[in-house]
């Protein structure tokens, strides 16, 4: 009986599409909106002109961009997150501007609709390069990305703070930005 109940729950989740975040959805997003996705171009040296693109990047390339700023913050954004630790991108950007911190919003997974919104960000949204990490499973590529960007440090929360490109700390709540 328990097996049957679990099967019904899993089946209904699949129908409603609530497995968002388990997989990257990179390929389906690229197929749905091909003009939205752009691979990072190393020759542009971290100059991001088009805000309406999602820049697909790996940890090595993003680390090089972080080094160009005295203070940087990566916000690992979960597009459909509804928890108390998920924040509107415009609010995060404003907090960073008030504290002279360069913000890099990195999506945990791809969502064509939510990534196509014109957020008030100084930089475009970034997506993790799942082809670089050779996996479509969010937990795997996210762990590889985060451990690469932090030099294998364990993080707490979705905010990752850097000074001159070097990992300093991570945290969960937006109000900690004001304490940096």
N, CA, C and O of each residue as an XYZ file, in Angstrom:
720
protein
N       0.825     -1.205      0.000
C       0.000      0.000      0.000
C       0.866      1.265      0.000
O       0.588      2.211     -0.736
N       1.915      1.276      0.826
C       2.806      2.424      0.891
C       3.476      2.659     -0.466
O       3.639      3.797     -0.907
N       3.855      1.573     -1.105
C       4.466      1.665     -2.430
C       3.505      2.322     -3.417
O       3.911      3.161     -4.221
N       2.251      1.944     -3.353
C       1.240      2.504     -4.248
C       1.070      4.005     -4.002
O       0.960      4.776     -4.956
N       1.047      4.416     -2.767
C       0.902      5.832     -2.419
C       2.106      6.625     -2.935
O       1.936      7.702     -3.508
N       3.316      6.103     -2.739
C       4.521      6.766     -3.236
C       4.508      6.875     -4.758
O       4.897      7.897     -5.323
N       4.064      5.825     -5.398
C       3.991      5.807     -6.857
C       3.023      6.878     -7.358
O       3.318      7.575     -8.329
N       1.882      7.010     -6.709
C       0.902      8.028     -7.087
C       1.481      9.426     -6.882
O       1.299     10.301     -7.727
N       2.173      9.639     -5.773
C       2.773     10.951     -5.498
C       3.826     11.284     -6.543
O       3.824     12.386     -7.093
N       4.705     10.367     -6.818
C       5.748     10.595     -7.821
C       5.149     10.837     -9.197
O       5.613     11.708     -9.932
N       4.131     10.076     -9.546
C       3.490     10.230    -10.843
C       2.842     11.616    -10.950
O       2.951     12.272    -11.987
N       2.177     12.058     -9.893
C       1.531     13.362     -9.929
C       2.558     14.480     -9.977
O       2.310     15.508    -10.607
N       3.701     14.310     -9.332
C       4.765     15.311     -9.411
C       5.272     15.433    -10.836
O       5.529     16.532    -11.330
N       5.410     14.300    -11.482
C       5.914     14.309    -12.851
C       4.916     15.009    -13.771
O       5.317     15.779    -14.644
N       3.658     14.758    -13.590
C       2.641     15.394    -14.424
C       2.647     16.903    -14.215
O       2.567     17.666    -15.178
N       2.740     17.330    -12.977
C       2.722     18.753    -12.677
C       4.065     19.426    -12.925
O       4.157     20.649    -12.819
N       5.100     18.674    -13.250
C       6.404     19.240    -13.554
C       7.136     19.769    -12.344
O       7.978     20.655    -12.490
N       6.855     19.270    -11.159
C       7.472     19.826     -9.967
C       8.808     19.184     -9.620
O       9.246     19.252     -8.472
N       9.450     18.570    -10.582
C      10.802     18.068    -10.373
C      11.824     19.154    -10.699
O      13.021     18.876    -10.775
N      11.361     20.388    -10.892
C      12.246     21.490    -11.229
C      13.351     21.575    -10.191
O      13.081     21.595     -8.990
N      14.580     21.626    -10.646
C      15.712     21.689     -9.746
C      16.451     20.379     -9.636
O      17.598     20.361     -9.189
N      15.832     19.275    -10.030
C      16.495     17.974    -10.004
C      17.440     17.850    -11.192
O      18.523     17.276    -11.077
N      17.026     18.389    -12.330
C      17.821     18.389    -13.555
C      18.065     19.830    -13.990
O      17.423     20.755    -13.494
N      18.988     20.009    -14.910
C      19.356     21.358    -15.337
C      18.313     22.023    -16.227
O      18.111     23.232    -16.122
N      17.652     21.280    -17.091
C      16.730     21.808    -18.101
C      17.451     22.732    -19.080
O      16.825     23.569    -19.730
N      18.759     22.575    -19.180
C      19.556     23.380    -20.111
C      19.106     23.160    -21.551
O      18.817     24.114    -22.274
N      19.049     21.902    -21.958
C      18.739     21.604    -23.356
C      17.314     22.021    -23.735
O      17.092     22.520    -24.839
N      16.363     21.825    -22.846
C      14.988     22.233    -23.156
C      14.859     23.755    -23.187
O      14.088     24.293    -23.982
N      15.600     24.447    -22.336
C      15.586     25.911    -22.347
C      16.228     26.431    -23.627
O      15.724     27.361    -24.256
N      17.342     25.822    -24.001
C      18.039     26.221    -25.230
C      17.160     25.987    -26.455
O      17.162     26.781    -27.396
N      16.412     24.891    -26.430
C      15.514     24.579    -27.544
C      14.321     25.541    -27.576
O      13.918     26.001    -28.644
N      13.762     25.842    -26.405
C      12.596     26.723    -26.323
C      12.942     28.167    -26.683
O      12.154     28.847    -27.340
N      14.113     28.637    -26.258
C      14.512     30.032    -26.503
C      16.002     30.071    -26.848
O      16.820     30.474    -26.021
N      16.352     29.660    -28.054
C      17.779     29.587    -28.425
C      18.507     30.929    -28.346
O      19.711     30.955    -28.088
N      17.818     32.025    -28.559
C      18.470     33.333    -28.511
C      18.767     33.776    -27.072
O      19.510     34.736    -26.866
N      18.207     33.103    -26.099
C      18.405     33.463    -24.696
C      19.743     32.970    -24.146
O      20.323     33.602    -23.263
N      20.227     31.860    -24.658
C      21.416     31.190    -24.129
C      22.650     31.560    -24.951
O      22.631     31.518    -26.181
N      23.722     31.925    -24.246
C      24.980     32.256    -24.926
C      26.147     31.704    -24.106
O      26.242     31.968    -22.907
N      27.020     30.953    -24.736
C      28.207     30.441    -24.058
C      29.145     31.604    -23.753
O      29.252     32.547    -24.538
N      29.816     31.531    -22.621
C      30.778     32.555    -22.226
C      31.888     32.642    -23.265
O      32.431     31.621    -23.689
N      32.219     33.850    -23.668
C      33.271     34.095    -24.645
C      34.483     34.655    -23.913
O      34.483     35.809    -23.486
N      35.513     33.830    -23.773
C      36.710     34.210    -23.019
C      37.412     35.431    -23.616
O      38.098     36.161    -22.901
N      37.245     35.657    -24.924
C      37.910     36.791    -25.572
C      37.315     38.133    -25.141
O      37.951     39.172    -25.317
N      36.124     38.123    -24.589
C      35.493     39.371    -24.134
C      35.955     39.783    -22.738
O      35.601     40.859    -22.256
N      36.744     38.928    -22.091
C      37.352     39.232    -20.791
C      36.347     39.785    -19.778
O      36.564     40.847    -19.195
N      35.283     39.082    -19.580
C      34.278     39.400    -18.561
C      33.499     40.682    -18.830
O      32.914     41.251    -17.909
N      33.482     41.138    -20.062
C      32.662     42.279    -20.452
C      31.341     41.732    -20.979
O      31.305     41.067    -22.014
N      30.280     42.009    -20.276
C      28.971     41.444    -20.614
C      28.067     42.551    -21.144
O      27.592     43.397    -20.386
N      27.838     42.534    -22.454
C      27.091     43.620    -23.087
C      25.582     43.398    -23.083
O      24.828     44.319    -22.771
N      25.135     42.207    -23.419
C      23.706     41.971    -23.596
C      23.075     41.421    -22.329
O      23.325     40.275    -21.954
N      22.263     42.226    -21.672
C      21.622     41.821    -20.432
C      20.533     40.768    -20.628
O      20.172     40.079    -19.674
N      20.010     40.632    -21.830
C      18.912     39.689    -22.063
C      19.396     38.266    -22.339
O      18.585     37.387    -22.630
N      20.667     38.034    -22.254
C      21.220     36.692    -22.466
C      21.480     36.033    -21.126
O      21.697     36.701    -20.115
N      21.455     34.709    -21.140
C      21.932     33.923    -20.003
C      23.301     33.413    -20.426
O      23.421     32.654    -21.388
N      24.318     33.828    -19.710
C      25.687     33.457    -20.043
C      26.010     32.118    -19.386
O      25.993     31.994    -18.161
N      26.301     31.125    -20.211
C      26.639     29.781    -19.741
C      28.125     29.778    -19.412
O      28.958     30.059    -20.274
N      28.458     29.457    -18.153
C      29.829     29.626    -17.679
C      30.221     28.489    -16.729
O      29.359     27.859    -16.116
N      31.521     28.234    -16.614
C      32.020     27.259    -15.641
C      32.753     28.007    -14.527
O      32.950     29.219    -14.612
N      33.148     27.291    -13.501
C      33.756     27.940    -12.335
C      35.087     28.622    -12.656
O      35.383     29.679    -12.098
N      35.888     28.042    -13.539
C      37.191     28.625    -13.868
C      37.022     30.006    -14.515
O      37.702     30.960    -14.137
N      36.124     30.102    -15.478
C      35.911     31.372    -16.156
C      35.292     32.411    -15.226
O      35.647     33.588    -15.285
N      34.372     31.983    -14.373
C      33.770     32.925    -13.437
C      34.789     33.395    -12.400
O      34.765     34.556    -11.992
N      35.677     32.510    -11.974
C      36.741     32.907    -11.027
C      37.577     34.045    -11.609
O      37.945     34.975    -10.892
N      37.875     33.974    -12.895
C      38.647     35.039    -13.541
C      37.891     36.357    -13.527
O      38.501     37.418    -13.388
N      36.576     36.306    -13.669
C      35.768     37.529    -13.609
C      35.714     38.084    -12.185
O      35.737     39.299    -11.987
N      35.644     37.209    -11.213
C      35.600     37.646     -9.814
C      36.871     38.404     -9.430
O      36.817     39.349     -8.643
N      38.004     37.994     -9.978
C      39.297     38.618     -9.659
C      39.355     40.073    -10.091
O      40.201     40.825     -9.606
N      38.489     40.476    -10.976
C      38.499     41.847    -11.489
C      37.754     42.832    -10.581
O      37.665     44.021    -10.886
N      37.220     42.328     -9.465
C      36.427     43.169     -8.564
C      36.963     43.065     -7.141
O      37.308     41.975     -6.686
N      37.035     44.200     -6.431
C      37.491     44.138     -5.037
C      36.555     43.302     -4.154
O      37.009     42.541     -3.299
N      35.237     43.458     -4.376
C      34.246     42.683     -3.612
C      33.206     42.137     -4.582
O      32.632     42.878     -5.381
N      32.972     40.828     -4.501
C      31.999     40.171     -5.381
C      31.112     39.247     -4.570
O      31.509     38.722     -3.530
N      29.909     39.063     -5.068
C      28.968     38.142     -4.442
C      28.306     37.303     -5.522
O      27.778     37.827     -6.502
N      28.345     35.995     -5.325
C      27.581     35.097     -6.182
C      26.313     34.751     -5.420
O      26.357     34.348     -4.257
N      25.198     34.914     -6.087
C      23.919     34.469     -5.534
C      23.472     33.283     -6.364
O      23.183     33.422     -7.552
N      23.415     32.109     -5.738
C      22.918     30.909     -6.415
C      21.400     31.007     -6.386
O      20.763     30.793     -5.354
N      20.839     31.334     -7.539
C      19.416     31.617     -7.676
C      18.659     30.369     -8.101
O      19.015     29.709     -9.077
N      17.622     30.062     -7.362
C      16.714     28.965     -7.696
C      15.453     29.622     -8.263
O      14.637     30.140     -7.500
N      15.280     29.610     -9.584
C      14.198     30.392    -10.197
C      12.810     30.196     -9.601
O      12.065     31.169     -9.489
N      12.436     28.994     -9.218
C      11.072     28.771     -8.710
C      11.018     28.607     -7.196
O      10.023     28.113     -6.666
N      12.047     29.003     -6.510
C      12.115     28.834     -5.055
C      11.129     29.762     -4.352
O      10.956     30.919     -4.737
N      10.495     29.235     -3.328
C       9.521     30.003     -2.546
C       9.868     30.034     -1.053
O       9.023     30.414     -0.243
N      11.078     29.648     -0.673
C      11.415     29.582      0.751
C      11.801     30.958      1.287
O      11.928     31.916      0.525
N      11.983     31.046      2.580
C      12.359     32.304      3.222
C      13.785     32.733      2.863
O      14.164     33.877      3.115
N      14.575     31.833      2.280
C      15.957     32.141      1.914
C      16.109     32.432      0.424
O      17.227     32.475     -0.089
N      14.992     32.633     -0.270
C      15.010     32.968     -1.695
C      14.582     34.417     -1.831
O      13.576     34.839     -1.260
N      15.354     35.171     -2.592
C      15.135     36.607     -2.665
C      14.946     37.065     -4.103
O      15.503     36.477     -5.030
N      14.163     38.112     -4.279
C      13.976     38.723     -5.592
C      15.318     39.278     -6.060
O      16.055     39.888     -5.285
N      15.622     39.061     -7.329
C      16.924     39.460     -7.853
C      17.156     40.965     -7.764
O      18.276     41.403     -7.500
N      16.121     41.748     -7.979
C      16.262     43.203     -7.909
C      16.637     43.655     -6.497
O      17.401     44.606     -6.335
N      16.112     42.989     -5.490
C      16.429     43.328     -4.096
C      17.887     42.989     -3.796
O      18.586     43.776     -3.157
N      18.347     41.833     -4.248
C      19.748     41.438     -4.036
C      20.675     42.436     -4.737
O      21.684     42.855     -4.170
N      20.326     42.816     -5.979
C      21.148     43.786     -6.712
C      21.227     45.109     -5.969
O      22.308     45.686     -5.858
N      20.107     45.601     -5.458
C      20.107     46.867     -4.719
C      20.983     46.808     -3.482
O      21.722     47.752     -3.200
N      20.909     45.711     -2.739
C      21.762     45.560     -1.552
C      23.237     45.577     -1.929
O      24.058     46.177     -1.236
N      23.563     44.917     -3.028
C      24.959     44.890     -3.482
C      25.416     46.284     -3.916
O      26.534     46.691     -3.604
N      24.569     47.010     -4.626
C      24.924     48.371     -5.039
C      25.167     49.269     -3.827
O      26.111     50.058     -3.827
N      24.336     49.160     -2.803
C      24.480     49.960     -1.590
C      25.783     49.663     -0.857
O      26.286     50.504     -0.110
N      26.331     48.460     -1.071
C      27.544     48.043     -0.352
C      28.764     47.906     -1.265
O      29.763     47.299     -0.880
N      28.684     48.469     -2.469
C      29.796     48.426     -3.436
C      30.303     47.009     -3.686
O      31.507     46.750     -3.669
N      29.366     46.104     -3.916
C      29.693     44.704     -4.189
C      29.189     44.362     -5.582
O      28.054     44.685     -5.932
N      30.023     43.717     -6.370
C      29.641     43.294     -7.717
C      28.856     41.988     -7.603
O      29.340     41.023     -7.011
N      27.652     41.953     -8.163
C      26.774     40.790     -8.056
C      26.834     39.923     -9.308
O      26.781     40.418    -10.434
N      26.946     38.624     -9.081
C      26.865     37.621    -10.139
C      25.745     36.660     -9.761
O      25.884     35.899     -8.804
N      24.646     36.684    -10.494
C      23.525     35.786    -10.234
C      23.721     34.539    -11.090
O      23.719     34.604    -12.319
N      23.892     33.405    -10.416
C      24.106     32.130    -11.103
C      22.884     31.254    -10.835
O      22.589     30.918     -9.688
N      22.185     30.893    -11.892
C      20.988     30.064    -11.762
C      21.387     28.626    -11.431
O      22.299     28.065    -12.038
N      20.701     28.052    -10.474
C      20.948     26.657    -10.096
C      20.502     25.710    -11.200
O      21.111     24.661    -11.413
N      19.434     26.084    -11.902
C      18.920     25.310    -13.033
C      18.297     26.298    -14.012
O      18.090     27.465    -13.683
N      18.007     25.830    -15.195
C      17.495     26.687    -16.266
C      15.965     26.678    -16.279
O      15.336     25.645    -16.049
N      15.386     27.835    -16.551
C      13.949     27.986    -16.706
C      13.734     29.080    -17.745
O      13.965     30.257    -17.467
N      13.298     28.700    -18.929
C      13.186     29.634    -20.051
C      12.320     30.848    -19.719
O      12.683     31.975    -20.054
N      11.200     30.632    -19.077
C      10.278     31.736    -18.785
C      10.868     32.704    -17.768
O      10.871     33.913    -18.000
N      11.363     32.195    -16.654
C      11.875     33.073    -15.599
C      13.229     33.692    -15.943
O      13.591     34.735    -15.399
N      13.963     33.066    -16.826
C      15.254     33.631    -17.234
C      15.087     34.689    -18.324
O      16.027     35.427    -18.620
N      13.922     34.765    -18.908
C      13.669     35.711    -19.998
C      13.074     37.030    -19.490
O      12.755     37.909    -20.291
N      12.927     37.172    -18.209
C      12.405     38.405    -17.619
C      13.540     39.430    -17.560
O      14.695     39.073    -17.328
N      13.209     40.685    -17.768
C      14.207     41.751    -17.735
C      14.378     42.235    -16.296
O      13.722     43.183    -15.865
N      15.260     41.574    -15.569
C      15.546     41.958    -14.189
C      16.436     43.208    -14.194
O      17.149     43.460    -15.165
N      16.391     43.965    -13.137
C      17.206     45.171    -13.033
C      18.582     44.820    -12.465
O      18.923     45.191    -11.342
N      19.356     44.102    -13.266
C      20.687     43.651    -12.856
C      21.749     44.371    -13.668
O      21.522     44.721    -14.826
N      22.909     44.591    -13.062
C      24.027     45.193    -13.789
C      24.658     44.205    -14.768
O      25.201     44.603    -15.799
N      24.584     42.945    -14.448
C      25.153     41.894    -15.291
C      24.026     40.961    -15.726
O      22.958     40.938    -15.115
N      24.272     40.198    -16.780
C      23.252     39.208    -17.178
C      23.184     38.066    -16.168
O      24.048     37.931    -15.302
N      22.166     37.269    -16.294
C      22.096     36.034    -15.513
C      23.160     35.077    -16.035
O      23.536     35.119    -17.207
N      23.638     34.213    -15.139
C      24.597     33.186    -15.527
C      23.969     31.821    -15.296
O      23.202     31.625    -14.353
N      24.302     30.895    -16.160
C      23.874     29.513    -16.006
C      25.112     28.633    -15.945
O      26.106     28.910    -16.617
N      25.060     27.597    -15.161
C      26.200     26.683    -15.023
C      26.298     25.833    -16.288
O      25.297     25.304    -16.771
N      27.497     25.709    -16.810
C      27.760     24.968    -18.040
C      27.719     23.465    -17.766
O      28.725     22.865    -17.389
N      26.559     22.874    -17.959
C      26.379     21.446    -17.666
C      27.196     20.565    -18.604
O      27.564     19.446    -18.244
N      27.478     21.061    -19.797
C      28.298     20.282    -20.734
C      29.754     20.234    -20.260
O      30.429     19.221    -20.444
N      30.233     21.300    -19.663
C      31.581     21.335    -19.090
C      31.718     20.301    -17.972
O      32.736     19.617    -17.863
N      30.673     20.198    -17.142
C      30.688     19.259    -16.003
C      30.204     17.868    -16.397
O      30.251     16.935    -15.595
N      29.746     17.737    -17.623
C      29.351     16.444    -18.183
C      28.251     15.740    -17.376
O      28.273     14.519    -17.217
N      27.302     16.516    -16.876
C      26.156     15.948    -16.170
C      24.985     16.916    -16.251
O      25.173     18.132    -16.297
N      23.797     16.376    -16.267
C      22.577     17.155    -16.285
C      21.891     17.144    -14.914
O      20.835     17.753    -14.741
N      22.483     16.461    -13.959
C      21.928     16.370    -12.611
C      22.367     17.581    -11.785
O      23.561     17.808    -11.588
N      21.408     18.343    -11.314
C      21.694     19.592    -10.612
C      22.654     19.398     -9.445
O      23.617     20.153     -9.311
N      22.415     18.416     -8.613
C      23.259     18.222     -7.440
C      24.723     17.996     -7.831
O      25.630     18.507     -7.173
N      24.947     17.240     -8.891
C      26.324     16.944     -9.315
C      27.024     18.177     -9.876
O      28.109     18.535     -9.417
N      26.408     18.836    -10.874
C      27.116     19.976    -11.471
C      27.200     21.154    -10.511
O      28.172     21.908    -10.556
N      26.208     21.332     -9.644
C      26.260     22.421     -8.667
C      27.394     22.192     -7.675
O      28.126     23.125     -7.344
N      27.544     20.963     -7.200
C      28.643     20.655     -6.275
C      30.003     20.884     -6.932
O      30.912     21.428     -6.305
N      30.143     20.473     -8.181
C      31.408     20.678     -8.896
C      31.678     22.174     -9.107
O      32.807     22.634     -8.937
N      30.655     22.914     -9.470
C      30.798     24.356     -9.674
C      31.191     25.053     -8.370
O      32.153     25.821     -8.343
N      30.457     24.791     -7.300
C      30.697     25.470     -6.022
C      32.054     25.080     -5.443
O      32.791     25.944     -4.968
N      32.393     23.799     -5.476
C      33.697     23.400     -4.929
C      34.829     23.996     -5.759
O      35.884     24.322     -5.215
N      34.628     24.142     -7.057
C      35.640     24.766     -7.900
C      35.787     26.252     -7.634
O      36.903     26.771     -7.605
N      34.684     26.931     -7.442
C      34.712     28.386     -7.243
C      35.213     28.760     -5.849
O      35.770     29.841     -5.660
N      35.015     27.866     -4.868
C      35.418     28.156     -3.486
C      36.682     27.410     -3.078
O      37.072     27.464     -1.912
N      37.318     26.731     -3.991
C      38.503     25.912     -3.692
C      38.186     24.853     -2.636
O      38.910     24.684     -1.654
N      37.086     24.151     -2.872
C      36.642     23.020     -2.054
C      36.161     23.380     -0.657
O      36.163     22.524      0.228
N      35.754     24.612     -0.439
C      35.181     24.998      0.844
C      33.701     24.621      0.871
O      33.011     24.719     -0.144
N      33.228     24.199      2.011
C      31.808     23.910      2.180
C      31.078     25.235      2.367
O      31.527     26.102      3.117
N      29.957     25.383      1.683
C      29.218     26.637      1.818
C      27.908     26.411      2.562
O      27.360     25.309      2.612
N      27.441     27.504      3.131
C      26.146     27.512      3.819
C      25.296     28.568      3.147
O      25.649     29.747      3.167
N      24.196     28.178      2.559
C      23.301     29.137      1.923
C      23.612     29.367      0.464
O      24.410     28.653     -0.143
N      22.967     30.379     -0.088
C      23.049     30.671     -1.520
C      23.922     31.872     -1.855
O      24.103     32.195     -3.029
N      24.461     32.533     -0.848
C      25.328     33.682     -1.072
C      26.777     33.267     -0.847
O      27.111     32.677      0.181
N      27.645     33.585     -1.829
C      29.066     33.251     -1.731
C      29.842     34.543     -1.979
O      29.755     35.137     -3.053
N      30.603     34.967     -0.967
C      31.278     36.266     -0.985
C      32.777     36.115     -1.256
O      33.430     35.207     -0.742
N      33.309     37.037     -2.083
C      34.717     37.009     -2.481
C      35.338     38.393     -2.320
O      34.687     39.413     -2.547
N      36.600     38.408     -1.925
C      37.402     39.626     -1.921
C      38.554     39.399     -2.884
O      39.314     38.441     -2.740
N      38.681     40.277     -3.864
C      39.709     40.153     -4.908
C      39.735     38.749     -5.519
O      40.802     38.215     -5.822
N      38.561     38.164     -5.695
C      38.447     36.861     -6.332
C      38.710     35.680     -5.428
O      38.666     34.537     -5.884
N      38.983     35.925     -4.150
C      39.247     34.832     -3.206
C      38.034     34.633     -2.302
O      37.468     35.581     -1.758
N      37.661     33.371     -2.165
C      36.506     33.029     -1.332
C      36.725     33.491      0.098
O      37.771     33.234      0.693
N      35.723     34.179      0.646
C      35.767     34.656      2.032
C      34.790     33.913      2.925
O      35.169     33.381      3.968
N      33.520     33.881      2.505
C      32.495     33.255      3.338
C      31.228     33.030      2.524
O      31.084     33.536      1.411
N      30.321     32.265      3.102
C      29.006     32.065      2.511
C      27.959     32.275      3.595
O      28.256     32.194      4.787
N      26.742     32.544      3.169
C      25.673     32.778      4.135
C      24.312     32.592      3.476
O      24.203     32.475      2.256
N      23.272     32.566      4.315
C      21.907     32.287      3.863
C      21.048     33.525      3.701
O      20.249     33.604      2.768
N      21.199     34.499      4.601
C      20.248     35.608      4.675
C      20.787     36.875      4.031
O      21.962     37.212      4.175
N      19.918     37.564      3.326
C      20.292     38.764      2.585
C      20.817     39.881      3.480
O      21.659     40.666      3.043
N      20.347     39.971      4.704
C      20.786     41.068      5.575
C      22.270     40.985      5.915
O      22.854     41.968      6.371
N      22.883     39.833      5.701
C      24.308     39.699      5.959
C      25.152     40.449      4.926
O      26.341     40.677      5.148
N      24.550     40.830      3.807
C      25.263     41.622      2.809
C      25.681     42.956      3.434
O      26.773     43.456      3.163
N      24.818     43.525      4.262
C      25.103     44.821      4.892
C      26.249     44.739      5.886
O      26.801     45.771      6.268
N      26.618     43.544      6.313
C      27.691     43.358      7.290
C      29.046     43.080      6.643
O      30.041     42.906      7.345
N      29.093     43.036      5.316
C      30.345     42.703      4.634
C      31.275     43.892      4.527
O      32.370     43.771      3.978
